[in-house]
Amino acid sequence: MKAIVLLLDSVNRHYLSAYGASGIATPNLDRLAEKSAIFTNHWSGSLPCMPARRDMMTGRLGFLERNWGPIEPFDHTLPQILRDNGVFSHIATDHYHYFRVGGENYCQQFDTWDFIRGQELDSWVSRVSQPEKPEQIGKFMPQYALNRTQFHSEEDYSSPKTIQSALNWLEDNREEDNYLLWVEAFDPHEPFDLPDSELDDYEDDYEGPSYYWPEYGQVNVPDDALKHIRKRYAALLTMTDRSVGKLLDVMDRRGMWDDTLLIFTSDHGYLLGEHDFMAKNIMPAYNEIAHIPLMVHLPGSKHAGKRIDALTQNIDVFPTLLEHFGVDISCARNKLHGKSWLPLIRGEAAAIRDCALYGYFGKNVNVTDGEYTYFRASSQEDNSPINLYTAMPTTIGHYYGLNHIIDPSRIEIGPFLKWTDFPVYKIPGDNVQMKDQTQSFHVNSTFIREHLLFHNIDDYGQNHPIHDKEAEQRMLELLRKALEDHDSPDEQYLRLGLE
């Protein structure tokens, strides 16, 4: 048995032809869609990048317990279980967060890994003197300015090199069986950097200052720059799609469609001016961010073209792969929140959950039943009570150490989590630095202080909150049940006013 997971970061579902988009060239993802079951009601879980990956590798939602962080020592991961059952795993990635503080132990779960350098703030090109900011708008990051000096043609960029790394691995292992190949490209995540020629097909006529890296927050650029950055995103998605095509070509040549499961999804989407916001993280987790693509190809192209409306999430990657490889789910030491997609594809089940729960640690907790979506904000002005539980006190780019104004006397240690007896640090939420190094926002942002209810069918763009007490009460009950099912710490009920 063979399986490939193709994970592209920040793919907007509404930019893909398989989900009704037009004007965006993704011919190779279209090819994949023709050979796959297409899931129409697929949702993120923990947000953003690294929390989403921990979800996938553990089969559990983590955002109720902690923020961006590493694989914990008590996590029983998918690659571990596969290895114990005779299945080899390899990851090819340019997602540099795996190799920063706060991203420990992910790639090391796999039997082997290949890391392609140069994305975003990857400490790759080394110069003592830092470059000066040129005339441009948006973010300027000196390290990336150095990295991009090495990008001259499409083949030099790190995501195309990542796909090529995966192809090299397939060539080296062309006679092998019983493996999982995890192919993970950072693009089309920002910065939306690519050869200028890639913009030709999108008739870009922008003449303003250089703009390839949006700032997170409310839109703060002129209309022509906003139009330009949308075209840069689309062009980068098209360039990434071209690399995906090389992977599909290999599957064509070797007849791998007959014996390989292939999963394509993303971790989250990305706002490009919708709701007057750019990017993610500081605003509610609107559909553009949380409603993501999923295509699953079964060996032999069984059920190709089938559209599945059942609610699914990325925590389901784990049990789906276990079932594909014939590994009993009882091998997982920790209770899984995910459910296999295979019964849905085969028509043996109409649903695997009655709602999808998703969000960021310490922010709104969001729930959808497919028809309605409810954003539940903290009921407390100070966003309390909230605790961070971890056995590895690191987060994006730094440790929770003395240099980050933390009071050690307020930290407790003990078996505080409901689902594991492993002792963890219990750190009060107001005792940790909740900002990363590049984004000056706090978890208690003014943009996420309201409870919001939307009707997904009548208002998919979520532009018109509704006031329906009966529907809100029903979503509250779903939320309470979902918190219980996902082993939520008790203080979340208090924080959300659900006690």
Short mmCIF file of C-alpha atoms in Angstrom, two decimals:
data_model
loop_
_atom_site.label_atom_id
_atom_site.label_comp_id
_atom_site.label_asym_id
_atom_site.label_seq_id
_atom_site.Cartn_x
_atom_site.Cartn_y
_atom_site.Cartn_z
CA MET A 1 0.00 0.00 0.00
CA LYS A 2 1.15 3.52 -0.81
CA ALA A 3 -0.09 6.96 0.14
CA ILE A 4 0.84 10.53 -0.71
CA VAL A 5 -0.30 13.56 1.26
CA LEU A 6 0.00 16.76 -0.78
CA LEU A 7 -0.29 19.75 1.54
CA LEU A 8 -0.13 23.24 0.06
CA ASP A 9 -0.22 26.12 2.52
CA SER A 10 -2.87 28.87 2.40
CA VAL A 11 -4.86 27.55 -0.56
CA ASN A 12 -8.08 29.47 -1.01
CA ARG A 13 -10.86 27.03 -1.80
CA HIS A 14 -12.75 29.75 -3.67
CA TYR A 15 -9.81 30.10 -6.09
CA LEU A 16 -10.12 26.51 -7.35
CA SER A 17 -12.15 25.42 -10.38
CA ALA A 18 -13.27 22.29 -8.54
CA TYR A 19 -15.16 24.57 -6.16
CA GLY A 20 -16.66 26.84 -8.77
CA ALA A 21 -13.93 29.41 -9.33
CA SER A 22 -13.18 30.86 -12.75
CA GLY A 23 -10.30 32.90 -14.09
CA ILE A 24 -7.63 31.17 -11.98
CA ALA A 25 -5.45 28.65 -13.81
CA THR A 26 -5.04 25.43 -11.80
CA PRO A 27 -5.16 22.79 -14.55
CA ASN A 28 -3.29 20.16 -12.53
CA LEU A 29 -5.46 20.41 -9.44
CA ASP A 30 -8.32 20.10 -11.94
CA ARG A 31 -6.68 16.88 -13.19
CA LEU A 32 -6.51 15.62 -9.64
CA ALA A 33 -10.14 16.54 -9.02
CA GLU A 34 -11.21 14.39 -11.96
CA LYS A 35 -9.59 11.37 -10.32
CA SER A 36 -10.72 12.12 -6.77
CA ALA A 37 -13.65 12.38 -4.45
CA ILE A 38 -14.22 16.07 -3.79
CA PHE A 39 -15.25 17.12 -0.30
CA THR A 40 -17.43 20.22 -0.23
CA ASN A 41 -17.81 20.67 3.53
CA HIS A 42 -14.22 20.40 4.73
CA TRP A 43 -12.96 22.59 7.56
CA SER A 44 -9.79 23.55 9.37
CA GLY A 45 -9.32 22.67 13.01
CA SER A 46 -6.55 24.39 14.96
CA LEU A 47 -5.19 27.54 13.34
CA PRO A 48 -2.81 28.67 11.92
CA CYS A 49 0.12 26.76 10.37
CA MET A 50 1.80 24.69 13.09
CA PRO A 51 -1.35 24.06 15.16
CA ALA A 52 -2.95 22.74 11.98
CA ARG A 53 -0.06 20.36 11.43
CA ARG A 54 -0.16 19.05 14.96
CA ASP A 55 -3.86 18.30 14.39
CA MET A 56 -3.05 16.28 11.30
CA MET A 57 -0.18 14.37 12.87
CA THR A 58 -2.05 13.54 16.09
CA GLY A 59 -5.67 13.22 14.92
CA ARG A 60 -6.73 15.59 17.70
CA LEU A 61 -7.76 19.23 17.98
CA GLY A 62 -5.16 21.11 19.98
CA PHE A 63 -6.25 24.75 19.97
CA LEU A 64 -8.34 24.46 23.13
CA GLU A 65 -5.19 23.64 25.11
CA ARG A 66 -2.33 25.59 23.63
CA ASN A 67 -1.19 27.87 20.83
CA TRP A 68 1.48 27.49 18.15
CA GLY A 69 3.96 24.93 19.38
CA PRO A 70 5.82 21.66 18.92
CA ILE A 71 4.85 18.02 18.92
CA GLU A 72 4.47 17.26 22.61
CA PRO A 73 6.28 14.31 24.25
CA PHE A 74 2.91 12.71 25.02
CA ASP A 75 1.67 12.96 21.40
CA HIS A 76 1.41 9.59 19.64
CA THR A 77 1.86 10.63 16.05
CA LEU A 78 0.82 9.19 12.72
CA PRO A 79 4.40 8.51 11.52
CA GLN A 80 5.19 6.74 14.80
CA ILE A 81 2.24 4.39 14.47
CA LEU A 82 2.93 3.71 10.81
CA ARG A 83 6.59 2.89 11.57
CA ASP A 84 5.51 0.48 14.32
CA ASN A 85 3.31 -1.25 11.75
CA GLY A 86 5.88 -1.59 8.99
CA VAL A 87 5.03 1.52 6.96
CA PHE A 88 7.91 3.84 6.04
CA SER A 89 7.31 7.60 6.00
CA HIS A 90 9.19 10.49 4.37
CA ILE A 91 8.49 14.23 4.29
CA ALA A 92 9.74 16.73 1.72
CA THR A 93 9.05 20.31 2.79
CA ASP A 94 10.14 23.91 2.57
CA HIS A 95 7.94 24.87 5.53
CA TYR A 96 10.75 26.43 7.57
CA HIS A 97 8.62 26.70 10.73
CA TYR A 98 9.41 23.02 11.31
CA PHE A 99 12.98 24.08 12.01
CA ARG A 100 12.39 27.18 14.12
CA VAL A 101 11.92 27.36 17.87
CA GLY A 102 8.29 26.41 18.42
CA GLY A 103 8.24 23.83 15.63
CA GLU A 104 10.21 21.04 17.26
CA ASN A 105 9.75 17.30 16.65
CA TYR A 106 7.51 17.32 13.57
CA CYS A 107 9.83 16.24 10.77
CA GLN A 108 11.70 14.02 13.21
CA GLN A 109 8.58 11.86 13.54
CA PHE A 110 9.15 10.64 9.98
CA ASP A 111 11.68 7.97 9.09
CA THR A 112 13.46 10.46 6.83
CA TRP A 113 12.99 14.06 5.82
CA ASP A 114 14.29 16.63 3.35
CA PHE A 115 14.18 20.35 4.15
CA ILE A 116 14.42 22.82 1.26
CA ARG A 117 15.74 26.20 2.32
CA GLY A 118 14.77 29.80 1.67
CA GLN A 119 11.13 30.45 2.53
CA GLU A 120 10.08 33.58 4.37
CA LEU A 121 12.31 34.13 7.45
CA ASP A 122 14.35 30.94 7.08
CA SER A 123 17.86 31.80 8.30
CA TRP A 124 19.46 30.67 5.07
CA VAL A 125 21.48 33.30 3.19
CA SER A 126 23.95 34.68 5.73
CA ARG A 127 25.28 38.23 5.59
CA VAL A 128 26.60 40.28 8.49
CA SER A 129 25.32 43.51 6.94
CA GLN A 130 21.56 43.58 6.51
CA PRO A 131 19.96 45.01 3.35
CA GLU A 132 18.20 48.36 3.47
CA LYS A 133 14.51 48.58 2.73
CA PRO A 134 13.86 49.52 -0.88
CA GLU A 135 10.88 51.52 -2.09
CA GLN A 136 7.99 49.17 -1.42
CA ILE A 137 4.80 48.75 0.55
CA GLY A 138 3.80 45.90 2.82
CA LYS A 139 6.20 43.91 4.94
CA PHE A 140 9.93 44.10 4.46
CA MET A 141 11.97 41.35 6.10
CA PRO A 142 15.76 41.67 5.70
CA GLN A 143 16.32 37.90 5.94
CA TYR A 144 13.90 37.22 3.11
CA ALA A 145 15.44 40.04 1.08
CA LEU A 146 18.69 38.08 1.33
CA ASN A 147 17.04 34.75 0.56
CA ARG A 148 15.31 36.01 -2.57
CA THR A 149 18.66 37.00 -4.09
CA GLN A 150 19.04 33.28 -4.83
CA PHE A 151 15.76 33.05 -6.76
CA HIS A 152 16.35 33.71 -10.48
CA SER A 153 14.00 31.33 -12.26
CA GLU A 154 10.98 29.27 -11.27
CA GLU A 155 13.16 26.24 -10.53
CA ASP A 156 15.12 28.23 -7.93
CA TYR A 157 12.13 28.92 -5.70
CA SER A 158 11.77 26.61 -2.77
CA SER A 159 8.29 25.18 -3.39
CA PRO A 160 9.13 23.92 -6.90
CA LYS A 161 12.32 22.47 -5.39
CA THR A 162 10.22 20.76 -2.73
CA ILE A 163 8.06 19.02 -5.33
CA GLN A 164 11.21 18.03 -7.19
CA SER A 165 12.64 16.60 -3.97
CA ALA A 166 9.54 14.44 -3.65
CA LEU A 167 9.91 13.30 -7.25
CA ASN A 168 13.53 12.37 -6.61
CA TRP A 169 12.41 10.34 -3.60
CA LEU A 170 9.83 8.52 -5.71
CA GLU A 171 12.49 7.75 -8.32
CA ASP A 172 14.87 6.39 -5.67
CA ASN A 173 12.07 4.23 -4.25
CA ARG A 174 10.24 3.29 -7.45
CA GLU A 175 10.25 -0.43 -6.62
CA GLU A 176 9.15 0.02 -3.01
CA ASP A 177 5.79 -0.44 -1.28
CA ASN A 178 4.29 0.30 2.14
CA TYR A 179 5.18 3.95 2.42
CA LEU A 180 3.71 7.39 3.11
CA LEU A 181 5.19 10.31 1.19
CA TRP A 182 4.24 13.65 2.76
CA VAL A 183 4.80 16.43 0.20
CA GLU A 184 4.42 19.85 1.74
CA ALA A 185 5.02 23.09 -0.15
CA PHE A 186 4.86 26.46 1.61
CA ASP A 187 3.35 28.23 -1.41
CA PRO A 188 0.98 29.92 -2.01
CA HIS A 189 1.61 31.25 1.53
CA GLU A 190 2.89 34.80 1.58
CA PRO A 191 5.26 36.37 0.58
CA PHE A 192 3.71 36.19 -2.88
CA ASP A 193 7.09 36.23 -4.57
CA LEU A 194 7.64 34.80 -8.04
CA PRO A 195 9.22 35.69 -11.39
CA ASP A 196 7.54 38.76 -12.89
CA SER A 197 6.75 36.80 -16.05
CA GLU A 198 4.30 34.68 -14.06
CA LEU A 199 2.00 37.70 -13.86
CA ASP A 200 1.64 38.03 -17.64
CA ASP A 201 -1.31 35.66 -17.87
CA TYR A 202 -3.15 37.73 -15.27
CA GLU A 203 -2.70 41.00 -17.24
CA ASP A 204 -1.19 42.78 -14.29
CA ASP A 205 -0.69 46.49 -15.02
CA TYR A 206 0.31 47.64 -11.56
CA GLU A 207 2.85 50.48 -11.60
CA GLY A 208 3.14 51.35 -7.91
CA PRO A 209 5.88 50.52 -5.40
CA SER A 210 6.92 46.89 -5.05
CA TYR A 211 4.27 44.96 -3.12
CA TYR A 212 4.53 41.23 -2.58
CA TRP A 213 4.06 40.74 1.18
CA PRO A 214 0.82 41.99 2.77
CA GLU A 215 0.65 43.15 6.36
CA TYR A 216 -1.79 41.34 8.61
CA GLY A 217 -4.77 43.44 9.57
CA GLN A 218 -7.25 45.75 7.94
CA VAL A 219 -6.62 46.66 4.31
CA ASN A 220 -4.15 49.55 4.27
CA VAL A 221 -3.13 49.81 0.62
CA PRO A 222 -4.64 51.59 -2.41
CA ASP A 223 -7.10 49.75 -4.65
CA ASP A 224 -4.54 49.22 -7.41
CA ALA A 225 -2.15 47.57 -4.95
CA LEU A 226 -4.95 45.36 -3.61
CA LYS A 227 -5.81 44.28 -7.15
CA HIS A 228 -2.11 43.61 -7.75
CA ILE A 229 -1.63 41.45 -4.64
CA ARG A 230 -4.65 39.33 -5.56
CA LYS A 231 -3.08 38.70 -8.95
CA ARG A 232 0.23 37.84 -7.31
CA TYR A 233 -1.56 35.27 -5.12
CA ALA A 234 -3.34 33.81 -8.15
CA ALA A 235 -0.11 33.67 -10.15
CA LEU A 236 1.73 31.97 -7.29
CA LEU A 237 -1.08 29.43 -7.00
CA THR A 238 -0.76 28.79 -10.75
CA MET A 239 3.02 28.39 -10.47
CA THR A 240 2.59 25.96 -7.59
CA ASP A 241 -0.03 24.07 -9.57
CA ARG A 242 2.51 23.61 -12.35
CA SER A 243 4.82 21.84 -9.90
CA VAL A 244 1.91 19.68 -8.75
CA GLY A 245 1.50 18.67 -12.37
CA LYS A 246 4.98 17.14 -12.35
CA LEU A 247 3.93 14.91 -9.46
CA LEU A 248 0.78 13.86 -11.31
CA ASP A 249 2.88 13.16 -14.44
CA VAL A 250 4.98 10.69 -12.44
CA MET A 251 1.84 8.99 -11.21
CA ASP A 252 0.65 8.75 -14.82
CA ARG A 253 3.91 7.27 -16.10
CA ARG A 254 4.23 4.68 -13.35
CA GLY A 255 0.60 3.69 -13.08
CA MET A 256 0.53 4.85 -9.46
CA TRP A 257 -3.12 5.80 -9.68
CA ASP A 258 -3.88 2.08 -9.41
CA ASP A 259 -2.21 1.46 -6.04
CA THR A 260 -1.79 4.83 -4.32
CA LEU A 261 -4.03 6.88 -2.08
CA LEU A 262 -3.48 10.60 -2.64
CA ILE A 263 -4.85 13.29 -0.30
CA PHE A 264 -4.72 16.97 -1.25
CA THR A 265 -5.68 19.67 1.24
CA SER A 266 -4.46 22.86 2.90
CA ASP A 267 -4.12 24.13 6.44
CA HIS A 268 -6.23 27.26 5.99
CA GLY A 269 -7.13 29.97 3.50
CA TYR A 270 -6.13 33.61 3.27
CA LEU A 271 -8.08 36.86 3.12
CA LEU A 272 -7.23 39.18 0.23
CA GLY A 273 -9.42 42.14 1.05
CA GLU A 274 -12.61 40.28 1.92
CA HIS A 275 -14.26 41.79 5.00
CA ASP A 276 -11.71 44.62 4.57
CA PHE A 277 -8.98 42.37 6.01
CA MET A 278 -5.71 40.92 4.80
CA ALA A 279 -4.29 37.52 5.76
CA LYS A 280 -5.48 35.68 8.88
CA ASN A 281 -5.16 35.45 12.68
CA ILE A 282 -6.51 38.77 13.94
CA MET A 283 -10.03 38.66 12.55
CA PRO A 284 -12.81 36.06 12.92
CA ALA A 285 -12.10 32.77 11.16
CA TYR A 286 -14.33 33.58 8.20
CA ASN A 287 -15.18 30.96 5.59
CA GLU A 288 -12.36 32.21 3.37
CA ILE A 289 -9.95 31.12 6.11
CA ALA A 290 -11.56 28.02 7.63
CA HIS A 291 -13.48 26.37 4.76
CA ILE A 292 -10.72 24.59 2.86
CA PRO A 293 -10.32 22.22 -0.10
CA LEU A 294 -10.05 18.46 0.15
CA MET A 295 -9.62 15.95 -2.66
CA VAL A 296 -9.03 12.25 -2.00
CA HIS A 297 -7.99 9.84 -4.72
CA LEU A 298 -8.53 6.17 -3.95
CA PRO A 299 -6.43 3.46 -5.64
CA GLY A 300 -7.95 2.59 -8.98
CA SER A 301 -9.70 5.97 -9.10
CA LYS A 302 -12.68 4.44 -7.36
CA HIS A 303 -15.48 6.96 -6.78
CA ALA A 304 -13.65 9.56 -8.88
CA GLY A 305 -15.69 12.72 -9.30
CA LYS A 306 -17.97 11.96 -6.36
CA ARG A 307 -18.88 15.05 -4.35
CA ILE A 308 -19.26 14.52 -0.62
CA ASP A 309 -21.17 17.05 1.47
CA ALA A 310 -20.54 15.49 4.89
CA LEU A 311 -18.65 17.57 7.45
CA THR A 312 -14.95 16.70 7.59
CA GLN A 313 -11.79 18.19 9.12
CA ASN A 314 -8.03 17.81 8.83
CA ILE A 315 -7.89 15.78 12.07
CA ASP A 316 -9.37 13.04 9.88
CA VAL A 317 -6.14 12.63 7.88
CA PHE A 318 -4.71 10.44 10.66
CA PRO A 319 -7.48 7.78 10.92
CA THR A 320 -8.00 7.79 7.13
CA LEU A 321 -4.37 6.82 6.56
CA LEU A 322 -4.49 4.21 9.33
CA GLU A 323 -7.47 2.56 7.67
CA HIS A 324 -5.83 2.73 4.24
CA PHE A 325 -2.76 0.90 5.56
CA GLY A 326 -4.87 -1.62 7.46
CA VAL A 327 -3.68 -0.40 10.86
CA ASP A 328 -6.19 -0.80 13.67
CA ILE A 329 -7.15 2.53 15.20
CA SER A 330 -6.64 1.01 18.65
CA CYS A 331 -2.89 1.35 18.02
CA ALA A 332 -3.23 5.04 18.85
CA ARG A 333 -2.42 5.54 22.54
CA ASN A 334 -4.37 8.79 22.63
CA LYS A 335 -8.06 9.08 21.84
CA LEU A 336 -8.53 10.37 18.31
CA HIS A 337 -10.93 13.18 17.49
CA GLY A 338 -10.71 12.44 13.77
CA LYS A 339 -12.73 9.92 11.76
CA SER A 340 -11.79 8.09 8.57
CA TRP A 341 -13.12 9.48 5.30
CA LEU A 342 -13.14 6.10 3.57
CA PRO A 343 -16.67 5.07 4.70
CA LEU A 344 -17.96 8.37 3.31
CA ILE A 345 -16.25 7.81 -0.02
CA ARG A 346 -17.48 4.21 -0.29
CA GLY A 347 -21.02 5.27 0.59
CA GLU A 348 -21.08 3.23 3.80
CA ALA A 349 -21.79 6.30 5.96
CA ALA A 350 -23.68 9.53 5.35
CA ALA A 351 -21.86 11.49 8.06
CA ILE A 352 -19.00 11.14 10.54
CA ARG A 353 -19.76 14.19 12.74
CA ASP A 354 -22.61 16.58 13.37
CA CYS A 355 -20.44 19.70 13.53
CA ALA A 356 -16.94 21.01 12.91
CA LEU A 357 -15.10 22.86 15.68
CA TYR A 358 -12.22 25.18 14.80
CA GLY A 359 -10.30 28.24 15.90
CA TYR A 360 -7.18 29.83 17.35
CA PHE A 361 -6.01 29.32 20.89
CA GLY A 362 -7.46 31.97 23.20
CA LYS A 363 -9.65 33.54 20.52
CA ASN A 364 -13.16 32.82 19.28
CA VAL A 365 -14.24 29.20 19.32
CA ASN A 366 -16.15 28.49 16.13
CA VAL A 367 -18.63 25.79 15.21
CA THR A 368 -20.51 24.96 12.04
CA ASP A 369 -23.11 22.35 11.20
CA GLY A 370 -22.75 23.15 7.50
CA GLU A 371 -25.86 25.34 7.43
CA TYR A 372 -25.02 27.79 10.21
CA THR A 373 -21.69 29.01 11.53
CA TYR A 374 -21.36 30.46 15.02
CA PHE A 375 -18.39 32.46 16.30
CA ARG A 376 -18.34 32.40 20.10
CA ALA A 377 -16.22 35.13 21.69
CA SER A 378 -15.00 35.36 25.24
CA SER A 379 -17.64 36.60 27.65
CA GLN A 380 -14.97 38.27 29.78
CA GLU A 381 -13.39 41.64 29.03
CA ASP A 382 -9.94 40.28 29.91
CA ASN A 383 -10.47 37.02 27.99
CA SER A 384 -10.10 34.98 31.18
CA PRO A 385 -9.82 32.33 32.36
CA ILE A 386 -7.47 30.75 29.85
CA ASN A 387 -4.47 28.48 30.47
CA LEU A 388 -1.82 27.19 28.14
CA TYR A 389 -0.91 23.52 28.72
CA THR A 390 2.41 22.22 27.44
CA ALA A 391 5.35 20.00 28.31
CA MET A 392 7.51 22.02 25.89
CA PRO A 393 7.25 25.74 26.61
CA THR A 394 8.13 27.12 23.18
CA THR A 395 6.08 29.01 20.62
CA ILE A 396 6.70 30.70 17.29
CA GLY A 397 10.27 31.93 17.36
CA HIS A 398 10.87 31.96 21.12
CA TYR A 399 10.82 30.12 24.42
CA TYR A 400 8.53 30.94 27.31
CA GLY A 401 11.54 31.90 29.34
CA LEU A 402 12.71 34.67 31.63
CA ASN A 403 13.51 36.93 28.72
CA HIS A 404 9.83 37.12 27.82
CA ILE A 405 8.49 38.64 31.02
CA ILE A 406 6.98 35.53 32.51
CA ASP A 407 6.40 34.96 36.21
CA PRO A 408 7.60 31.41 37.02
CA SER A 409 5.86 31.48 40.39
CA ARG A 410 2.49 31.37 38.62
CA ILE A 411 3.30 28.23 36.63
CA GLU A 412 1.98 24.92 37.92
CA ILE A 413 3.08 21.44 36.88
CA GLY A 414 0.85 18.38 36.95
CA PRO A 415 -1.41 16.01 34.96
CA PHE A 416 -3.94 18.72 34.14
CA LEU A 417 -5.18 17.47 30.76
CA LYS A 418 -8.20 15.18 30.62
CA TRP A 419 -6.81 12.82 28.00
CA THR A 420 -3.27 12.14 29.21
CA ASP A 421 -1.62 11.60 32.59
CA PHE A 422 1.59 13.19 31.35
CA PRO A 423 2.55 16.16 33.55
CA VAL A 424 2.38 19.51 31.80
CA TYR A 425 3.06 23.15 32.58
CA LYS A 426 -0.13 25.07 33.28
CA ILE A 427 0.60 28.68 32.36
CA PRO A 428 -2.05 31.37 32.91
CA GLY A 429 -2.87 33.08 29.64
CA ASP A 430 -2.09 36.55 30.98
CA ASN A 431 1.35 35.29 32.01
CA VAL A 432 2.67 34.54 28.51
CA GLN A 433 3.68 36.65 25.57
CA MET A 434 1.00 35.90 23.01
CA LYS A 435 2.60 37.85 20.17
CA ASP A 436 5.02 36.52 17.62
CA GLN A 437 8.00 38.45 16.33
CA THR A 438 6.31 40.01 13.30
CA GLN A 439 2.66 40.57 14.15
CA SER A 440 1.67 43.14 16.77
CA PHE A 441 -1.70 41.68 17.65
CA HIS A 442 -3.05 40.11 20.80
CA VAL A 443 -5.38 37.18 21.23
CA ASN A 444 -7.95 39.53 22.74
CA SER A 445 -8.18 41.65 19.57
CA THR A 446 -11.04 44.12 19.26
CA PHE A 447 -11.99 42.39 16.00
CA ILE A 448 -13.10 39.21 17.77
CA ARG A 449 -15.12 40.51 20.68
CA GLU A 450 -18.59 39.68 19.32
CA HIS A 451 -20.65 36.51 19.13
CA LEU A 452 -21.61 36.18 15.46
CA LEU A 453 -24.11 33.86 13.76
CA PHE A 454 -24.21 33.37 10.00
CA HIS A 455 -26.35 31.34 7.64
CA ASN A 456 -23.83 29.69 5.32
CA ILE A 457 -26.26 28.98 2.51
CA ASP A 458 -27.97 32.37 2.28
CA ASP A 459 -24.82 34.35 3.14
CA TYR A 460 -21.73 32.28 2.38
CA GLY A 461 -19.59 35.44 2.34
CA GLN A 462 -20.60 36.04 5.98
CA ASN A 463 -21.34 39.70 5.42
CA HIS A 464 -24.66 39.82 7.29
CA PRO A 465 -24.79 38.42 10.84
CA ILE A 466 -28.25 37.20 11.80
CA HIS A 467 -30.13 37.35 15.08
CA ASP A 468 -32.05 34.12 15.47
CA LYS A 469 -32.34 33.07 19.10
CA GLU A 470 -33.52 29.56 18.27
CA ALA A 471 -30.68 28.93 15.82
CA GLU A 472 -28.14 30.45 18.20
CA GLN A 473 -29.33 28.25 21.05
CA ARG A 474 -29.02 25.17 18.87
CA MET A 475 -25.47 26.15 17.87
CA LEU A 476 -24.62 26.77 21.52
CA GLU A 477 -25.69 23.25 22.36
CA LEU A 478 -23.60 21.90 19.51
CA LEU A 479 -20.67 23.93 20.80
CA ARG A 480 -21.01 22.59 24.34
CA LYS A 481 -21.14 19.02 23.06
CA ALA A 482 -18.19 19.59 20.75
CA LEU A 483 -16.10 21.01 23.60
CA GLU A 484 -16.86 17.92 25.63
CA ASP A 485 -16.10 15.57 22.73
CA HIS A 486 -12.76 17.31 22.18
CA ASP A 487 -11.63 17.10 25.82
CA SER A 488 -11.75 20.84 26.40
CA PRO A 489 -10.18 22.22 29.58
CA ASP A 490 -12.94 23.27 31.96
CA GLU A 491 -11.99 26.95 31.96
CA GLN A 492 -12.95 27.27 28.28
CA TYR A 493 -16.60 26.89 29.30
CA LEU A 494 -16.18 29.78 31.74
CA ARG A 495 -14.27 31.96 29.27
CA LEU A 496 -16.96 31.47 26.65
CA GLY A 497 -19.82 32.00 29.05
CA LEU A 498 -21.03 28.40 28.73
CA GLU A 499 -20.80 27.35 32.38
#
